[in-house]
Amino acid sequence: MLNKYPLWKYLLVLAVLLVGLLYAAPNLYAPDPALQITGESSAQVIDLPTLARATAALEEAGIAHFGEVIDPGGRNALLRLADAEQQLTAQARVQRALGDGFIVALNLAPTTPDWLSNLGGQPMKLGLDLSGGVHFKLEVDVDAAVERRREYFLNAIKRVLREERIRGIVGADEQGRVEARFRSEEDREQARALVAENHPELSLERGSDGDNWTLTAAMTEQMRTEIANYAVSQNLTTLRNRVNELGVSEPLVQRQGQNRIVVELPGIQDTAEAKRILGTVANLEFRLVANLDAPESDKQRFEYRGEDRAGMSEWLEREVIITGERVANAQASFDENGRPNVSISLDSEGGTLMSRATRNNIKRRMGVLFIERKYRTRYEEQEDGSEKPVQIPYDERKLLTAPVIQSALGAQFQITGLDSPLEAAELALMLRAGALAAPISFVEERTVGPSLGAENIRLGVKSVQFGLALVVLFMVLYYRVFGLVAVVALSANLVLLVAFMSLIGATLTLPGIAGIVLTVGMAVDANVLIFSRIREELRDGRSPQMAIHTGYDAALSTILDANITTLIVAVILYAVGTGPVKGFAVTLSVGIVTSMFTAIIGTRALINLIYGGRRIKSLSIGWGVKA
């Protein structure tokens, strides 16, 4: 008998549709505005007293909240708010109550039922232009980059004078220049020749002060500008690497003005984690432990970072062997005693410098210094009586470990002395993603509403509804029962499209909606081809059953050709495109696959159920056709 599927095919279509409905369902639950609290360090635990201080601050401010919860690991706490308009006020209140040492971030908490979440159902991620995400504006501390370079010149000049045995006192003057004082003019001229040879980029100036002959080395204004530009560019690259480590789709990381960088992360849920990863200025410095008889001007004292050596300290030489910028790769692992560590691979230059420094200092100890930018918050009272938080940055430098150099080190070694595996993983990520060339600070943070405005969202959704309504009207009026079948298939196509994009974690943007509209047109186009062919077969005198059978078979190759060529274009768009173009390509690709399933197999199953397996005299497929 023609036009009758075996039972397994009907069950297959039904199963696919049910799975689609299941995984599309989470999109019906709108997320709650929320605050997320985490510690500045991965090892910091959020406990009940901390959560109580946060809720008390909200209650004191009259901000309605609910659903306070701490995750099982104690790393995050989440407070849901009743009103999204109060999110920023709530964040300021809670941050003031908790003080420094905690990150209070804006978030959108999912409301998907547990039974759906346990089955892997999650709502589809929406881009910044639809439901927003996180928007950060960061400011690069270019003065710190210039200061770091000055420190480098200071140490380099000291080293070259020491190696050539030229006696003098080298330091920094009030204007940030390197100043060297000598007892004789001859020493000064020798020093000037050496500095000019090793650092021709510096501007040198001779002088005298009583019995002292002075030499001042300063960076030119052009050099300062180049250092600032390099710091911003390097930070831009590093932030892009860190965003990639977060696994965010379609992020925006771009420079704004002289020293600011804008980062937009659509659809991200763990905003506190994103803020910590982006803002952490983690760097390492490797220095030799100073000898006991070393002059105080050549060494610095640092405390240990680990709790097991709290209060202990070491004197380290001021001269840095290498910094974290020479790290080519870093992986968190465990040593033979099960303690967390980080395995580090250096680039070729870093390996050479490390080998040269350790080869001549075997049996001495080498300190690994961990540098982290932190902030102290001070609240200034405004004229209207309100308080404005002012963050004062400072660099915390703590010693991780100071092991004895047993043999010359190469390009690969390990860092120990870390508190937890989480801390090791975070440090490895920071070093792998690249060290920041200069500290950065957050000057603006907000969850973003649609960047193109609520009007665009409304119009985007309306375009889908309007297009779908016109297609439905045309198909029902022109193709009658067959048109109704196509409408059901179109609805199933949209459900499957949403479900599939939710499952793969794709981000829907405004161009993605355009892809859905195009998919609706392409899906109905396949049905028009099939139905037109059936009408032709009926006009040629075929029986209704034979016309249906021949119509589907004959139209199949044309539909496949049209969709495969479009799919190839979508793949190319995804490969060469960026941002919104990729979003459009993803939506179009998924839509092509789902529309082919519903237009060919789905409608055929429905037509077979209605007409198949029995004798019929006519088909309800529009005017001008007689069976």
Short mmCIF file of C-alpha atoms in Angstrom, two decimals, residues 193-395:
data_model
loop_
_atom_site.label_atom_id
_atom_site.label_comp_id
_atom_site.label_asym_id
_atom_site.label_seq_id
_atom_site.Cartn_x
_atom_site.Cartn_y
_atom_site.Cartn_z
CA ALA A 193 79.68 55.74 27.57
CA LEU A 194 78.44 52.38 28.94
CA VAL A 195 74.85 53.53 29.43
CA ALA A 196 74.76 55.15 25.98
CA GLU A 197 76.06 51.94 24.42
CA ASN A 198 73.62 49.62 26.24
CA HIS A 199 70.57 51.90 26.27
CA PRO A 200 70.73 54.31 23.34
CA GLU A 201 67.00 55.01 23.75
CA LEU A 202 67.63 56.95 26.99
CA SER A 203 68.24 60.67 27.12
CA LEU A 204 71.43 61.36 29.14
CA GLU A 205 72.28 64.56 30.92
CA ARG A 206 75.52 65.50 32.71
CA GLY A 207 75.60 67.60 35.86
CA SER A 208 77.52 68.35 39.03
CA ASP A 209 76.53 68.87 42.63
CA GLY A 210 79.34 70.05 44.88
CA ASP A 211 81.93 67.24 44.94
CA ASN A 212 79.62 64.87 43.01
CA TRP A 213 79.52 64.38 39.30
CA THR A 214 76.05 63.32 38.24
CA LEU A 215 74.57 61.53 35.27
CA THR A 216 70.80 61.55 34.73
CA ALA A 217 69.07 59.07 32.41
CA ALA A 218 65.47 59.77 31.40
CA MET A 219 62.92 58.29 29.02
CA THR A 220 61.82 60.58 26.21
CA GLU A 221 58.18 61.61 25.86
CA GLN A 222 57.93 59.55 22.67
CA MET A 223 59.22 56.51 24.53
CA ARG A 224 56.66 57.00 27.31
CA THR A 225 53.89 57.18 24.71
CA GLU A 226 55.17 54.00 23.04
CA ILE A 227 55.26 52.18 26.41
CA ALA A 228 51.69 53.31 27.17
CA ASN A 229 50.43 52.20 23.75
CA TYR A 230 52.23 48.87 24.07
CA ALA A 231 50.71 48.33 27.53
CA VAL A 232 47.17 48.94 26.25
CA SER A 233 47.72 46.74 23.15
CA GLN A 234 49.28 43.92 25.19
CA ASN A 235 46.45 44.08 27.74
CA LEU A 236 43.95 43.96 24.89
CA THR A 237 45.55 40.74 23.60
CA THR A 238 45.74 39.25 27.08
CA LEU A 239 42.09 40.06 27.82
CA ARG A 240 41.07 38.41 24.55
CA ASN A 241 42.99 35.30 25.59
CA ARG A 242 41.32 35.32 28.99
CA VAL A 243 37.88 35.74 27.44
CA ASN A 244 38.63 32.75 25.21
CA GLU A 245 39.54 30.78 28.33
CA LEU A 246 36.08 31.64 29.71
CA GLY A 247 34.49 30.02 26.66
CA VAL A 248 32.18 32.94 25.87
CA SER A 249 30.65 33.00 22.42
CA GLU A 250 30.65 36.23 20.42
CA PRO A 251 32.46 38.39 22.96
CA LEU A 252 33.47 41.98 22.30
CA VAL A 253 36.90 43.17 23.46
CA GLN A 254 37.97 46.50 22.01
CA ARG A 255 39.99 49.58 22.83
CA GLN A 256 38.20 52.78 23.75
CA GLY A 257 40.16 56.02 23.85
CA GLN A 258 43.73 56.28 25.08
CA ASN A 259 43.78 53.84 27.98
CA ARG A 260 40.42 52.11 28.28
CA ILE A 261 39.16 48.72 27.10
CA VAL A 262 35.53 47.65 26.74
CA VAL A 263 34.63 43.99 27.31
CA GLU A 264 31.14 42.67 26.59
CA LEU A 265 30.34 39.04 27.42
CA PRO A 266 26.89 38.03 26.16
CA GLY A 267 24.94 35.37 27.97
CA ILE A 268 27.56 34.74 30.66
CA GLN A 269 26.11 33.52 33.95
CA ASP A 270 29.09 33.48 36.30
CA THR A 271 29.86 37.19 36.20
CA ALA A 272 31.90 37.13 39.41
CA GLU A 273 34.21 34.50 37.95
CA ALA A 274 34.50 36.54 34.75
CA LYS A 275 35.35 39.67 36.73
CA ARG A 276 38.02 37.88 38.74
CA ILE A 277 39.59 36.23 35.69
CA LEU A 278 39.61 39.45 33.66
CA GLY A 279 40.72 41.76 36.44
CA THR A 280 43.34 39.66 38.16
CA VAL A 281 46.78 41.07 37.57
CA ALA A 282 48.73 37.99 38.46
CA ASN A 283 52.38 38.03 37.61
CA LEU A 284 55.46 36.24 38.80
CA GLU A 285 58.95 37.43 39.39
CA PHE A 286 61.91 35.13 39.91
CA ARG A 287 64.69 36.63 42.03
CA LEU A 288 67.64 35.26 43.94
CA VAL A 289 67.50 35.31 47.75
CA ALA A 290 69.87 38.09 48.83
CA ASN A 291 73.11 37.33 50.64
CA LEU A 292 73.25 38.34 54.29
CA ASP A 293 75.99 40.95 53.63
CA ALA A 294 74.18 42.54 50.67
CA PRO A 295 73.55 46.29 51.08
CA GLU A 296 69.95 47.17 51.90
CA SER A 297 69.65 49.25 48.74
CA ASP A 298 70.10 46.07 46.67
CA LYS A 299 67.48 43.92 48.40
CA GLN A 300 63.81 43.91 49.39
CA ARG A 301 61.93 42.02 52.09
CA PHE A 302 58.78 40.01 51.29
CA GLU A 303 56.43 37.93 53.44
CA TYR A 304 55.39 34.40 52.52
CA ARG A 305 51.93 33.98 51.01
CA GLY A 306 51.02 30.53 52.35
CA GLU A 307 49.18 30.22 55.67
CA ASP A 308 51.64 27.57 56.90
CA ARG A 309 54.46 30.15 56.78
CA ALA A 310 52.44 33.17 57.90
CA GLY A 311 54.64 35.87 59.44
CA MET A 312 57.86 34.54 57.88
CA SER A 313 59.76 36.60 55.32
CA GLU A 314 62.84 36.60 53.10
CA TRP A 315 65.19 39.20 51.67
CA LEU A 316 65.30 39.04 47.85
CA GLU A 317 67.62 40.79 45.44
CA ARG A 318 66.04 43.72 43.60
CA GLU A 319 67.21 42.41 40.25
CA VAL A 320 64.60 40.27 38.49
CA ILE A 321 65.74 37.15 36.59
CA ILE A 322 62.55 36.78 34.56
CA THR A 323 58.86 37.66 34.91
CA GLY A 324 55.64 35.85 34.03
CA GLU A 325 55.73 37.45 30.57
CA ARG A 326 58.27 34.77 29.57
CA VAL A 327 55.85 31.94 30.37
CA ALA A 328 54.90 29.98 27.24
CA ASN A 329 52.65 27.43 28.97
CA ALA A 330 51.43 26.62 32.47
CA GLN A 331 49.51 23.62 33.76
CA ALA A 332 48.14 22.92 37.24
CA SER A 333 49.20 19.55 38.65
CA PHE A 334 50.24 17.80 41.89
CA ASP A 335 53.66 16.91 43.24
CA GLU A 336 54.66 13.51 44.62
CA ASN A 337 53.18 14.46 48.01
CA GLY A 338 49.80 15.37 46.55
CA ARG A 339 50.30 19.12 47.00
CA PRO A 340 49.14 21.46 44.23
CA ASN A 341 51.74 23.02 41.98
CA VAL A 342 52.02 24.64 38.56
CA SER A 343 54.25 23.21 35.84
CA ILE A 344 55.75 26.06 33.81
CA SER A 345 57.36 26.13 30.38
CA LEU A 346 59.31 29.24 29.40
CA ASP A 347 59.91 30.64 25.95
CA SER A 348 63.41 30.39 24.47
CA GLU A 349 64.58 33.75 25.80
CA GLY A 350 63.14 33.03 29.24
CA GLY A 351 64.83 29.62 29.29
CA THR A 352 68.17 31.20 28.36
CA LEU A 353 67.90 33.87 31.06
CA MET A 354 66.87 31.30 33.68
CA SER A 355 69.69 28.95 32.71
CA ARG A 356 72.27 31.75 32.79
CA ALA A 357 71.11 32.99 36.20
CA THR A 358 70.90 29.59 37.91
CA ARG A 359 74.06 28.10 36.36
CA ASN A 360 76.25 30.48 38.32
CA ASN A 361 74.23 30.31 41.54
CA ILE A 362 73.88 26.62 42.35
CA LYS A 363 73.20 25.99 46.06
CA ARG A 364 71.75 29.48 46.43
CA ARG A 365 68.00 29.93 46.91
CA MET A 366 65.64 31.47 44.36
CA GLY A 367 62.42 33.21 45.43
CA VAL A 368 59.21 33.08 43.40
CA LEU A 369 57.29 36.30 43.98
CA PHE A 370 53.53 36.43 43.33
CA ILE A 371 52.28 39.92 42.45
CA GLU A 372 48.58 40.69 42.55
CA ARG A 373 46.77 44.02 42.07
CA LYS A 374 44.24 44.63 44.85
CA TYR A 375 42.08 47.54 45.95
CA ARG A 376 41.20 49.31 49.16
CA THR A 377 37.80 51.01 49.09
CA ARG A 378 37.27 54.41 50.67
CA TYR A 379 33.84 56.05 50.79
CA GLU A 380 33.62 59.80 50.19
CA GLU A 381 30.55 61.74 51.25
CA GLN A 382 28.96 63.77 48.47
CA GLU A 383 27.22 67.15 48.73
CA ASP A 384 23.79 65.49 48.62
CA GLY A 385 24.70 63.26 51.57
CA SER A 386 25.24 60.11 49.51
CA GLU A 387 28.47 58.15 49.59
CA LYS A 388 30.67 57.46 46.60
CA PRO A 389 33.11 54.51 46.72
CA VAL A 390 36.66 55.31 45.65
CA GLN A 391 38.97 52.39 45.00
CA ILE A 392 42.65 52.86 45.71
CA PRO A 393 44.80 50.26 43.94
CA TYR A 394 47.88 48.67 45.44
CA ASP A 395 50.13 45.77 44.50
#
